[in-house]
Amino acid sequence: MRCIPEEPDFQDGHLAERAVWNALRAQLPDDVVLAHSVQIRHGRAEHEIDILVLWPGVGVAVLEVKGGRVSVENGQWYQSDRTGKRRMESPVAQAQSAQHAFKDWIGSRLGTPLTSRITYMACFPYSDVQPGWEMAGTPRSLVIDQAELATGSAAKIRAAIQTEGQGSVPLSPKYLERLLPHLSGDLTPADRPGLDAAELEDHQERLTTRQKVLLDSTRSITRARFVGGAGSGKTWLAVEKAKRLAKAGQRVGLFCYNKGLSVHLRREVGGWKQAGPVFVGEFHDYAQSLGVPDGSGQEYFDEEMPRLLKELADRLPVEEKLDAVVVDEAQDFAPLWWEALLACLKKPDDGGVYAFMDERQNVYGRWDAATAGTAEDPTAGLVTLHIDENLRNTKRIAQTFRGFAGEHFSPRGGDGLPVRLVACPTEDALDVASDCVDALINEGWAANQIALLTTNKRHPIHQDYYESQRIPEYWKSFHDDDAEFYGHVLGFKGLERSVVILCVNGFKDMARAPEQLYVGLSRARCLLVVVGDPELIAEAGGRELELALGRTMSWNP
């Protein structure tokens, strides 16, 4: 026998319905369909059919079930149980109204009226009704009592359909099959991985916002560095810290190094209704906004520009200086930049300084690793707060870069999809990675969920933006989620996407390769695809990464 649902949830207060349901399942033929708690909306009126009986070759019965002791006094229906006696609407009238609503509803859905015999009935599993009882509009043949339910419910329902039912023909099996989908309401979600990713990412977002307790507990610390691995929510914390400081009336600067991250920060701040930081963006843009001339060459930006900014800060009116600086990806700031930035504080020695950093992502080599945390480290004097939980990535993704993240690294995301490894020669990696984009879109991933990141030469689409000097348009496209994104790991620090294809197409400097792999492997929220020569990747990333890749899923797009 088909039941809708297969195992109804009869909660407290519905014991009578369960008793009737079980009796009908035991007595009715196997080809009968039973449906419980069928909700019908008929115009503005709402009806509920306690139990609907669909009997092919016979017809349809709409059952209204009432528990307790049912009685009628002077035309008024009553229901009595251990809590007392109370009035109720006629159960027969309820079943009759539900029957009419069901006929109209199913006919409108199918485009064909229900012409088979249909009746309404009331069922009282805990009451006795005398054989000769009846009242106006309620013949005894439409009422099933306790004794009849126990042994003769099937015969009673069949007789009621055939002698009391409206309609002229038995229920056609074909009509029944057309009707059933409207009762079962089967909803199969589209088999698109992006839908699962959305739920997973909402979970990860909730974990990230939970990090605000760290800011709550450290609000009295005015000079701190928040040290955490990839995916620990540092950028979210940096933005939230800047928001709190600005709300308190402070002149705040929110800084980073990467162009893409600076666009993200400005967009986040742009959505605030409250007052925001007085500056949001890159260190170099801040220097130029105060009057430091633009220049060229790495030596100018690393040494001359910060020297000029520091000199300018000495002459800057106090009202134009900052109360606090918040720096995201602080390990990207060279020591001289820090000196110049602190000179722009109203109180350089004890003004607010908040650095959010991961020393293991020192991809630009701004600091000598040996000086990190020592007196030569410009952030060494700040109170250090550790953020050990990884919240952005699934556990399977996090395990691939665990060896880079430190001993206290603690993944907290969902398990997620297996990491995929596409083994190919280094010289073929770019073409193979491009094929992966098409294959993932064919799987059901949305194009704008995918980012392809290279470790050496740029992808041709990325190169075209660069050569045509359309960098603002390039980053706008990424943040607008217009399409798949093609970038380099160095430019993607602090950013993320649902799916990342890490194209290991070589390294310009093998000494910097571990940091680049660390960044690239940690950018994906839900699915990571690694493309390249496993031997080169193992050489660059070490034994732990080699073992992690050995646990991935081999994929041939």
Coordinates of C-alpha atoms in Angstrom, one line a residue:
M1 CA 0.0 0.0 0.0
R2 CA 1.2 3.5 -0.9
C3 CA 1.1 6.0 2.0
I4 CA 1.6 9.7 1.8
P5 CA 3.8 10.2 3.8
E6 CA 5.1 6.8 4.2
E7 CA 5.4 7.2 8.0
P8 CA 3.2 10.1 9.2
D9 CA 4.4 12.0 12.3
F10 CA 1.4 11.6 14.7
Q11 CA 2.3 14.0 17.4
D12 CA 0.5 14.4 20.8
G13 CA -3.2 15.2 20.2
H14 CA -3.4 13.1 17.1
L15 CA -3.6 9.6 18.6
A16 CA -7.1 9.1 17.1
E17 CA -5.8 9.7 13.6
R18 CA -3.0 7.2 14.2
A19 CA -5.5 4.6 15.4
V20 CA -7.6 5.1 12.2
W21 CA -4.6 5.1 10.0
N22 CA -3.2 1.9 11.3
A23 CA -6.6 0.2 11.1
L24 CA -7.0 1.2 7.4
R25 CA -3.5 0.1 6.5
A26 CA -4.3 -3.3 7.9
Q27 CA -7.7 -3.7 6.3
L28 CA -7.7 -2.0 2.9
P29 CA -6.3 -3.6 -0.2
D30 CA -2.7 -3.0 -1.3
D31 CA -3.7 -0.9 -4.3
V32 CA -5.4 1.7 -2.1
V33 CA -3.5 5.0 -1.5
L34 CA -3.8 6.6 1.9
A35 CA -2.8 10.3 2.5
H36 CA -2.6 11.9 5.9
S37 CA -3.3 15.6 6.7
V38 CA -3.9 16.8 3.2
Q39 CA -3.9 20.6 3.2
I40 CA -6.3 22.2 0.7
R41 CA -6.7 25.9 0.0
H42 CA -10.1 26.7 -1.7
G43 CA -10.2 30.4 -2.5
R44 CA -9.6 32.1 0.8
A45 CA -10.8 29.1 2.8
E46 CA -8.4 26.5 4.2
H47 CA -9.3 22.9 4.8
E48 CA -7.4 19.9 6.2
I49 CA -8.4 16.3 5.3
D50 CA -7.4 14.1 8.2
I51 CA -7.2 11.0 6.0
L52 CA -7.9 10.7 2.3
V53 CA -8.7 7.3 0.8
L54 CA -8.0 6.8 -2.9
W55 CA -9.4 3.4 -4.0
P56 CA -8.8 2.5 -7.6
G57 CA -11.8 0.8 -9.2
V58 CA -14.0 2.1 -6.3
G59 CA -13.7 5.9 -5.6
V60 CA -12.5 8.5 -3.0
A61 CA -13.4 8.9 0.7
V62 CA -12.6 12.1 2.7
L63 CA -12.4 11.2 6.5
E64 CA -12.7 13.6 9.4
V65 CA -11.4 11.9 12.6
K66 CA -12.4 12.9 16.1
G67 CA -10.9 11.4 19.3
G68 CA -12.4 11.2 22.8
R69 CA -16.1 10.5 23.3
V70 CA -18.2 12.1 20.7
S71 CA -21.8 13.0 21.4
V72 CA -24.7 15.2 20.1
E73 CA -27.1 17.1 22.3
N74 CA -30.0 19.0 20.7
G75 CA -28.2 19.3 17.4
Q76 CA -24.9 20.4 19.0
W77 CA -21.8 18.2 18.7
Y78 CA -19.5 17.7 21.7
Q79 CA -16.2 16.1 22.3
S80 CA -15.2 14.8 25.8
D81 CA -11.9 13.6 27.1
R82 CA -9.9 13.8 30.4
T83 CA -9.7 17.6 30.1
G84 CA -13.5 18.0 30.0
K85 CA -16.3 18.4 27.5
R86 CA -16.4 21.1 24.8
R87 CA -18.4 22.1 21.8
M88 CA -17.2 21.4 18.3
E89 CA -18.2 21.9 14.7
S90 CA -20.0 19.0 13.1
P91 CA -17.3 16.6 11.9
V92 CA -19.6 15.5 9.1
A93 CA -20.0 19.1 7.9
Q94 CA -16.2 19.5 8.1
A95 CA -15.6 16.4 5.9
Q96 CA -18.3 17.6 3.5
S97 CA -16.6 21.0 3.0
A98 CA -13.2 19.4 2.6
Q99 CA -14.6 17.1 0.0
H100 CA -15.9 19.9 -2.1
A101 CA -12.7 21.8 -1.8
F102 CA -10.7 18.8 -2.8
K103 CA -12.8 18.2 -5.9
D104 CA -12.4 21.8 -7.1
W105 CA -8.7 21.9 -6.2
I106 CA -7.6 18.7 -8.0
G107 CA -9.8 19.4 -11.0
S108 CA -8.1 22.9 -11.4
R109 CA -4.7 21.3 -11.1
L110 CA -5.2 18.5 -13.6
G111 CA -7.4 20.4 -16.0
T112 CA -9.8 17.5 -15.9
P113 CA -12.7 17.4 -13.4
L114 CA -12.9 14.5 -10.8
T115 CA -15.9 12.5 -12.0
S116 CA -15.3 9.4 -10.0
R117 CA -17.4 8.6 -7.0
I118 CA -16.4 10.5 -3.8
T119 CA -17.9 10.7 -0.4
Y120 CA -17.2 12.2 3.0
M121 CA -17.2 10.4 6.3
A122 CA -16.6 10.9 10.0
C123 CA -14.7 8.4 12.1
F124 CA -14.8 8.1 15.9
P125 CA -12.2 5.5 17.0
Y126 CA -13.0 5.9 20.7
S127 CA -16.8 6.3 20.6
D128 CA -19.8 3.9 20.1
V129 CA -22.6 5.0 17.8
Q130 CA -25.9 3.1 17.9
P131 CA -26.7 1.2 14.7
G132 CA -30.0 3.0 14.2
W133 CA -28.8 6.5 15.0
E134 CA -28.9 9.3 12.4
M135 CA -29.6 13.0 12.2
A136 CA -30.5 15.5 9.5
G137 CA -27.8 15.5 6.9
T138 CA -25.9 12.7 8.6
P139 CA -26.9 9.2 7.7
R140 CA -25.4 6.4 9.9
S141 CA -23.7 5.0 6.8
L142 CA -21.3 7.9 6.8
V143 CA -20.1 7.4 10.4
I144 CA -17.5 4.8 11.5
D145 CA -17.3 4.1 15.2
Q146 CA -14.9 2.1 17.4
A147 CA -16.4 -1.4 16.7
E148 CA -16.6 -0.9 12.9
L149 CA -13.1 0.5 12.7
A150 CA -11.7 -2.6 14.4
T151 CA -13.0 -5.1 11.9
G152 CA -15.2 -3.6 9.2
S153 CA -13.8 -0.2 8.1
A154 CA -12.9 -1.4 4.6
A155 CA -16.4 -2.6 3.9
K156 CA -17.9 0.4 5.4
I157 CA -15.9 2.8 3.3
R158 CA -16.5 0.9 0.1
A159 CA -20.3 0.8 0.8
A160 CA -20.4 4.6 1.5
I161 CA -18.5 5.4 -1.7
Q162 CA -20.8 3.3 -3.8
T163 CA -24.1 4.2 -2.2
E164 CA -23.6 7.7 -0.8
G165 CA -20.9 9.2 -3.1
Q166 CA -21.2 11.8 -5.7
G167 CA -20.0 11.0 -9.2
S168 CA -20.9 8.2 -11.6
V169 CA -17.8 6.1 -12.2
P170 CA -15.2 4.2 -10.2
L171 CA -11.8 5.9 -9.6
S172 CA -9.7 5.3 -12.8
P173 CA -6.1 4.1 -12.0
K174 CA -4.8 6.4 -14.7
Y175 CA -6.5 9.4 -13.1
L176 CA -5.1 8.3 -9.7
E177 CA -1.6 8.3 -11.1
R178 CA -2.1 11.8 -12.4
L179 CA -3.4 12.9 -9.1
L180 CA -0.7 11.5 -6.8
P181 CA 2.2 14.0 -7.6
H182 CA -0.1 16.8 -6.4
L183 CA -0.5 15.1 -3.1
S184 CA 3.0 13.9 -2.5
G185 CA 4.4 17.3 -3.6
D186 CA 7.8 15.7 -4.4
L187 CA 10.5 18.3 -4.5
T188 CA 13.9 17.2 -5.8
P189 CA 16.4 20.0 -5.6
A190 CA 18.4 20.7 -8.7
D191 CA 21.6 18.6 -8.5
R192 CA 23.8 21.6 -8.6
P193 CA 26.9 21.6 -6.4
G194 CA 26.6 25.3 -6.1
L195 CA 23.5 24.9 -4.0
D196 CA 25.2 22.6 -1.5
A197 CA 28.1 25.2 -1.5
A198 CA 25.7 28.0 -0.5
E199 CA 24.6 26.1 2.6
L200 CA 28.2 25.2 3.5
E201 CA 29.3 28.8 3.0
D202 CA 26.5 30.2 5.2
H203 CA 27.7 27.8 7.9
Q204 CA 31.3 29.1 7.5
E205 CA 30.0 32.7 7.5
R206 CA 28.2 32.1 10.8
L207 CA 31.5 30.7 12.3
T208 CA 33.4 33.7 11.1
T209 CA 31.0 36.3 12.6
R210 CA 31.3 34.3 15.9
Q211 CA 34.8 35.6 16.0
K212 CA 33.5 39.0 17.2
V213 CA 33.8 37.6 20.8
L214 CA 37.6 38.1 20.3
L215 CA 37.1 41.8 19.7
D216 CA 34.7 42.0 22.6
S217 CA 37.2 40.5 25.0
T218 CA 40.1 42.6 23.9
R219 CA 38.4 46.0 23.5
S220 CA 40.6 47.6 26.2
I221 CA 43.9 46.6 24.3
T222 CA 44.9 49.5 22.1
R223 CA 47.9 48.0 20.4
A224 CA 47.5 44.4 19.3
R225 CA 48.4 42.0 16.6
F226 CA 46.0 39.2 15.7
V227 CA 48.0 36.3 14.4
G228 CA 46.2 33.5 12.6
G229 CA 46.4 31.1 9.7
A230 CA 44.6 31.2 6.4
G231 CA 40.9 31.2 6.7
S232 CA 40.7 32.3 10.3
G233 CA 38.6 35.3 9.7
K234 CA 41.3 38.0 10.0
T235 CA 39.9 40.2 7.3
W236 CA 36.4 40.1 8.8
L237 CA 37.9 41.0 12.2
A238 CA 39.9 43.9 10.7
V239 CA 36.8 45.4 9.1
E240 CA 34.8 44.9 12.2
K241 CA 37.5 46.5 14.4
A242 CA 37.7 49.5 12.1
K243 CA 33.9 49.8 12.2
R244 CA 33.9 49.8 16.0
L245 CA 36.6 52.4 16.2
A246 CA 34.9 54.7 13.7
K247 CA 31.6 54.3 15.5
A248 CA 33.3 55.5 18.7
G249 CA 34.3 58.7 16.9
Q250 CA 37.9 57.9 16.1
R251 CA 39.8 58.9 12.9
V252 CA 40.7 55.4 11.6
G253 CA 42.7 54.3 8.7
L254 CA 42.0 50.8 7.3
F255 CA 45.0 49.6 5.3
C256 CA 46.2 46.7 3.1
Y257 CA 48.7 46.0 0.4
N258 CA 46.9 44.1 -2.4
K259 CA 44.7 45.9 -5.0
G260 CA 42.0 43.3 -5.0
L261 CA 41.8 43.2 -1.2
S262 CA 41.6 47.0 -1.1
V263 CA 38.6 47.0 -3.4
H264 CA 37.0 44.4 -1.2
L265 CA 37.6 46.5 1.9
R266 CA 36.2 49.7 0.3
R267 CA 33.0 47.8 -0.8
E268 CA 32.5 46.5 2.7
V269 CA 32.9 49.9 4.3
G270 CA 30.7 51.5 1.5
G271 CA 27.7 49.5 2.7
W272 CA 27.8 51.0 6.2
K273 CA 25.1 53.4 7.4
Q274 CA 27.4 54.8 10.1
A275 CA 30.5 56.9 9.7
G276 CA 33.4 54.9 8.4
P277 CA 37.2 55.2 8.4
V278 CA 38.7 58.3 7.0
F279 CA 40.9 56.2 4.7
V280 CA 40.4 52.7 3.3
G281 CA 42.9 51.2 0.9
E282 CA 46.5 50.6 0.0
F283 CA 49.5 52.2 1.8
H284 CA 50.8 53.8 -1.3
D285 CA 47.4 55.4 -2.1
Y286 CA 47.3 56.8 1.4
A287 CA 50.8 58.4 1.0
Q288 CA 49.7 59.9 -2.3
S289 CA 46.5 61.2 -0.8
L290 CA 48.6 63.3 1.7
G291 CA 50.8 64.7 -1.0
V292 CA 53.7 62.3 -1.4
P293 CA 54.5 62.3 -5.1
D294 CA 54.1 59.1 -7.2
G295 CA 57.2 57.4 -8.3
S296 CA 58.5 54.3 -10.0
G297 CA 60.7 51.3 -9.2
Q298 CA 60.6 49.0 -6.2
E299 CA 63.3 50.9 -4.3
Y300 CA 61.1 54.1 -4.5
F301 CA 58.0 52.4 -3.1
D302 CA 59.9 50.4 -0.5
E303 CA 62.2 53.1 0.8
E304 CA 61.8 56.6 -0.7
M305 CA 58.0 56.8 -0.4
P306 CA 57.8 55.8 3.3
R307 CA 60.7 58.2 4.0
L308 CA 58.8 61.1 2.3
L309 CA 55.6 60.1 4.2
K310 CA 57.3 60.1 7.5
E311 CA 58.7 63.6 6.8
L312 CA 55.3 64.8 5.7
A313 CA 53.7 63.4 8.9
D314 CA 55.9 65.6 11.0
R315 CA 54.3 68.7 9.4
L316 CA 50.7 67.2 9.2
P317 CA 48.1 69.2 11.4
V318 CA 47.1 67.1 14.3
E319 CA 43.4 67.2 13.3
E320 CA 44.4 65.4 10.0
K321 CA 46.3 62.7 11.8
L322 CA 44.8 59.3 12.8
D323 CA 43.7 58.0 16.1
A324 CA 44.2 54.4 15.0
V325 CA 45.4 52.3 12.2
V326 CA 44.0 48.9 11.3
V327 CA 46.2 46.8 8.9
D328 CA 45.0 43.7 7.2
E329 CA 47.6 41.2 5.9
A330 CA 50.1 43.1 7.9
Q331 CA 52.9 40.8 7.0
D332 CA 52.8 42.4 3.6
F333 CA 53.9 45.8 5.0
A334 CA 57.7 46.4 5.0
P335 CA 59.2 47.7 8.2
L336 CA 59.7 51.2 6.8
W337 CA 56.0 51.4 5.8
W338 CA 55.2 50.7 9.5
E339 CA 57.4 53.5 10.7
A340 CA 55.8 56.0 8.3
L341 CA 52.3 54.8 9.1
L342 CA 52.9 55.1 12.9
A343 CA 54.2 58.6 12.3
C344 CA 50.8 59.6 11.0
L345 CA 49.1 58.8 14.4
K346 CA 48.2 61.6 16.7
K347 CA 50.0 59.6 19.4
P348 CA 52.7 57.6 17.6
D349 CA 53.9 55.9 20.8
D350 CA 50.5 54.8 22.2
G351 CA 47.9 55.4 19.5
G352 CA 45.7 52.6 18.4
V353 CA 47.5 50.0 16.3
Y354 CA 45.8 46.8 15.2
A355 CA 47.6 44.4 12.9
F356 CA 45.9 41.3 11.4
M357 CA 48.5 38.9 10.0
D358 CA 49.8 35.5 9.1
E359 CA 53.6 35.4 9.2
R360 CA 53.6 32.2 7.2
Q361 CA 52.1 34.0 4.2
N362 CA 55.1 36.3 3.7
V363 CA 54.9 35.8 0.0
Y364 CA 56.5 39.2 -0.8
G365 CA 59.5 38.6 1.5
R366 CA 59.0 41.9 3.2
W367 CA 60.5 40.6 6.4
D368 CA 63.4 38.3 7.1
A369 CA 61.7 35.2 8.7
A370 CA 64.5 35.3 11.4
T371 CA 63.4 38.7 12.6
A372 CA 59.6 37.9 12.9
G373 CA 58.6 38.5 16.6
T374 CA 62.0 40.0 17.5
A375 CA 62.9 43.6 18.3
E376 CA 63.5 44.2 14.6
D377 CA 59.9 43.2 13.9
P378 CA 57.8 46.4 13.8
T379 CA 54.8 44.6 15.3
A380 CA 56.9 42.9 18.1
G381 CA 55.8 45.5 20.7
L382 CA 52.1 44.8 20.1
V383 CA 50.1 42.4 22.3
T384 CA 49.9 39.1 20.4
L385 CA 46.5 37.4 20.1
H386 CA 46.3 34.0 18.4
I387 CA 43.5 32.9 16.2
D388 CA 43.9 29.2 15.6
E389 CA 40.6 28.1 14.1
N390 CA 40.2 27.8 10.3
L391 CA 36.6 28.9 9.4
R392 CA 36.7 29.6 5.7
N393 CA 37.7 26.2 4.2
T394 CA 36.2 22.8 4.4
K395 CA 38.2 20.3 6.5
R396 CA 39.3 18.4 3.4
I397 CA 40.7 21.6 1.9
A398 CA 42.3 22.7 5.2
Q399 CA 44.1 19.4 5.4
T400 CA 46.0 20.1 2.2
F401 CA 47.7 23.2 3.7
R402 CA 47.8 22.1 7.3
G403 CA 51.6 21.7 7.1
F404 CA 52.0 25.4 6.3
A405 CA 49.6 26.7 9.0
G406 CA 51.4 25.7 12.2
E407 CA 50.9 23.2 15.0
H408 CA 47.9 25.0 16.6
F409 CA 45.9 25.1 13.3
S410 CA 42.3 23.8 14.0
P411 CA 39.9 23.3 11.0
R412 CA 36.3 24.0 12.0
G413 CA 34.4 23.9 8.6
G414 CA 32.3 21.0 7.3
D415 CA 33.9 18.0 5.7
G416 CA 33.0 19.1 2.1
L417 CA 34.0 17.6 -1.2
P418 CA 37.2 15.7 -1.9
V419 CA 40.1 17.8 -3.1
R420 CA 40.8 17.0 -6.8
L421 CA 44.3 16.5 -8.3
V422 CA 44.9 16.8 -12.0
A423 CA 48.4 15.5 -12.7
C424 CA 50.0 16.9 -15.8
P425 CA 53.4 18.3 -16.9
T426 CA 54.1 21.9 -15.8
E427 CA 54.2 23.2 -19.3
D428 CA 50.6 21.9 -19.9
A429 CA 49.2 23.1 -16.6
L430 CA 47.7 26.3 -17.9
D431 CA 45.8 24.6 -20.8
V432 CA 44.6 21.8 -18.5
A433 CA 43.4 24.2 -15.8
S434 CA 41.4 26.1 -18.5
D435 CA 39.8 22.8 -19.4
C436 CA 38.9 22.4 -15.7
V437 CA 36.8 25.6 -15.8
D438 CA 34.6 24.2 -18.6
A439 CA 34.3 20.8 -16.9
L440 CA 33.2 22.3 -13.6
I441 CA 30.6 24.5 -15.3
N442 CA 29.3 21.4 -17.0
E443 CA 29.0 19.7 -13.6
G444 CA 26.7 22.5 -12.5
W445 CA 29.0 25.0 -10.8
A446 CA 28.2 28.6 -11.7
A447 CA 30.9 30.4 -13.6
N448 CA 31.1 33.1 -11.0
Q449 CA 31.9 30.6 -8.3
I450 CA 35.2 29.7 -9.9
A451 CA 38.6 31.3 -9.7
L452 CA 41.7 30.0 -11.6
L453 CA 44.9 31.1 -9.9
T454 CA 48.4 30.6 -11.4
T455 CA 51.7 30.4 -9.5
N456 CA 53.9 31.7 -12.3
K457 CA 52.9 33.2 -15.7
R458 CA 49.5 34.8 -15.8
H459 CA 46.5 33.2 -17.6
P460 CA 46.0 34.9 -21.0
I461 CA 42.7 36.6 -19.9
H462 CA 44.5 38.0 -16.8
Q463 CA 47.4 39.1 -19.0
D464 CA 45.1 40.9 -21.4
Y465 CA 43.7 43.0 -18.5
Y466 CA 47.2 43.8 -17.3
E467 CA 48.6 44.8 -20.7
S468 CA 45.6 46.9 -21.6
Q469 CA 45.8 48.6 -18.2
R470 CA 42.2 47.7 -17.3
I471 CA 43.0 46.7 -13.7
P472 CA 40.1 48.6 -12.1
E473 CA 37.7 46.9 -14.5
Y474 CA 39.4 43.6 -13.7
W475 CA 38.8 43.8 -10.0
K476 CA 35.3 45.2 -10.5
S477 CA 34.5 42.1 -12.5
F478 CA 35.7 39.9 -9.6
H479 CA 33.8 41.7 -6.9
D480 CA 30.6 41.9 -9.0
D481 CA 30.8 38.1 -9.5
D482 CA 30.3 38.6 -13.2
A483 CA 32.0 35.4 -14.4
E484 CA 34.9 33.1 -13.7
F485 CA 38.0 34.8 -12.4
Y486 CA 41.6 34.4 -13.6
G487 CA 44.3 35.7 -11.3
H488 CA 47.7 35.0 -9.6
V489 CA 48.1 33.7 -6.1
L490 CA 50.1 36.9 -5.2
G491 CA 47.1 39.1 -6.1
F492 CA 44.5 36.9 -4.4
K493 CA 45.7 37.2 -0.8
G494 CA 42.8 37.9 1.5
L495 CA 40.3 36.9 -1.1
E496 CA 38.3 33.7 -1.7
R497 CA 35.9 31.9 -3.9
S498 CA 33.7 28.8 -3.7
V499 CA 35.9 26.9 -6.2
V500 CA 39.6 27.5 -6.8
I501 CA 41.6 25.8 -9.5
L502 CA 45.2 26.2 -8.4
C503 CA 47.3 26.0 -11.6
V504 CA 50.9 25.2 -10.5
N505 CA 52.6 26.3 -13.7
G506 CA 56.0 26.8 -12.2
F507 CA 57.6 29.2 -9.8
K508 CA 59.8 32.2 -10.4
D509 CA 61.6 31.7 -7.1
M510 CA 61.5 28.3 -5.4
A511 CA 62.4 29.9 -2.1
R512 CA 59.0 31.7 -2.1
A513 CA 57.2 28.7 -3.5
P514 CA 55.9 27.3 -0.1
E515 CA 54.2 30.6 0.7
Q516 CA 52.6 30.8 -2.7
L517 CA 51.3 27.2 -2.4
Y518 CA 50.0 28.1 1.1
V519 CA 48.1 31.1 -0.3
G520 CA 46.7 29.2 -3.3
L521 CA 45.6 26.1 -1.5
S522 CA 43.7 28.1 1.1
R523 CA 41.6 30.3 -1.1
A524 CA 38.8 27.8 -1.9
R525 CA 35.8 27.7 0.4
C526 CA 34.1 24.5 -1.0
L527 CA 36.1 22.8 -3.7
L528 CA 39.9 22.8 -4.4
V529 CA 41.3 21.6 -7.7
V530 CA 45.1 21.3 -7.9
V531 CA 46.6 21.2 -11.4
G532 CA 50.3 20.5 -12.1
D533 CA 53.2 18.1 -11.7
P534 CA 52.9 16.3 -8.4
E535 CA 56.7 16.0 -8.2
L536 CA 57.2 19.8 -8.5
I537 CA 54.5 20.5 -6.0
A538 CA 56.0 18.0 -3.5
E539 CA 59.4 19.6 -4.0
A540 CA 58.0 23.0 -3.4
G541 CA 55.6 22.2 -0.6
G542 CA 57.4 19.4 1.3
R543 CA 56.6 16.0 2.5
E544 CA 53.4 16.9 4.4
L545 CA 51.8 18.4 1.3
E546 CA 53.0 15.4 -0.7
L547 CA 51.1 13.1 1.7
A548 CA 48.0 15.3 1.6
L549 CA 47.9 15.3 -2.1
G550 CA 48.2 11.5 -2.0
R551 CA 44.8 11.5 -0.2
T552 CA 43.1 13.6 -2.9
M553 CA 40.8 12.4 -5.7
S554 CA 42.5 11.9 -9.1
W555 CA 40.5 13.8 -11.8
N556 CA 40.7 13.9 -15.5
P557 CA 38.5 16.8 -16.8

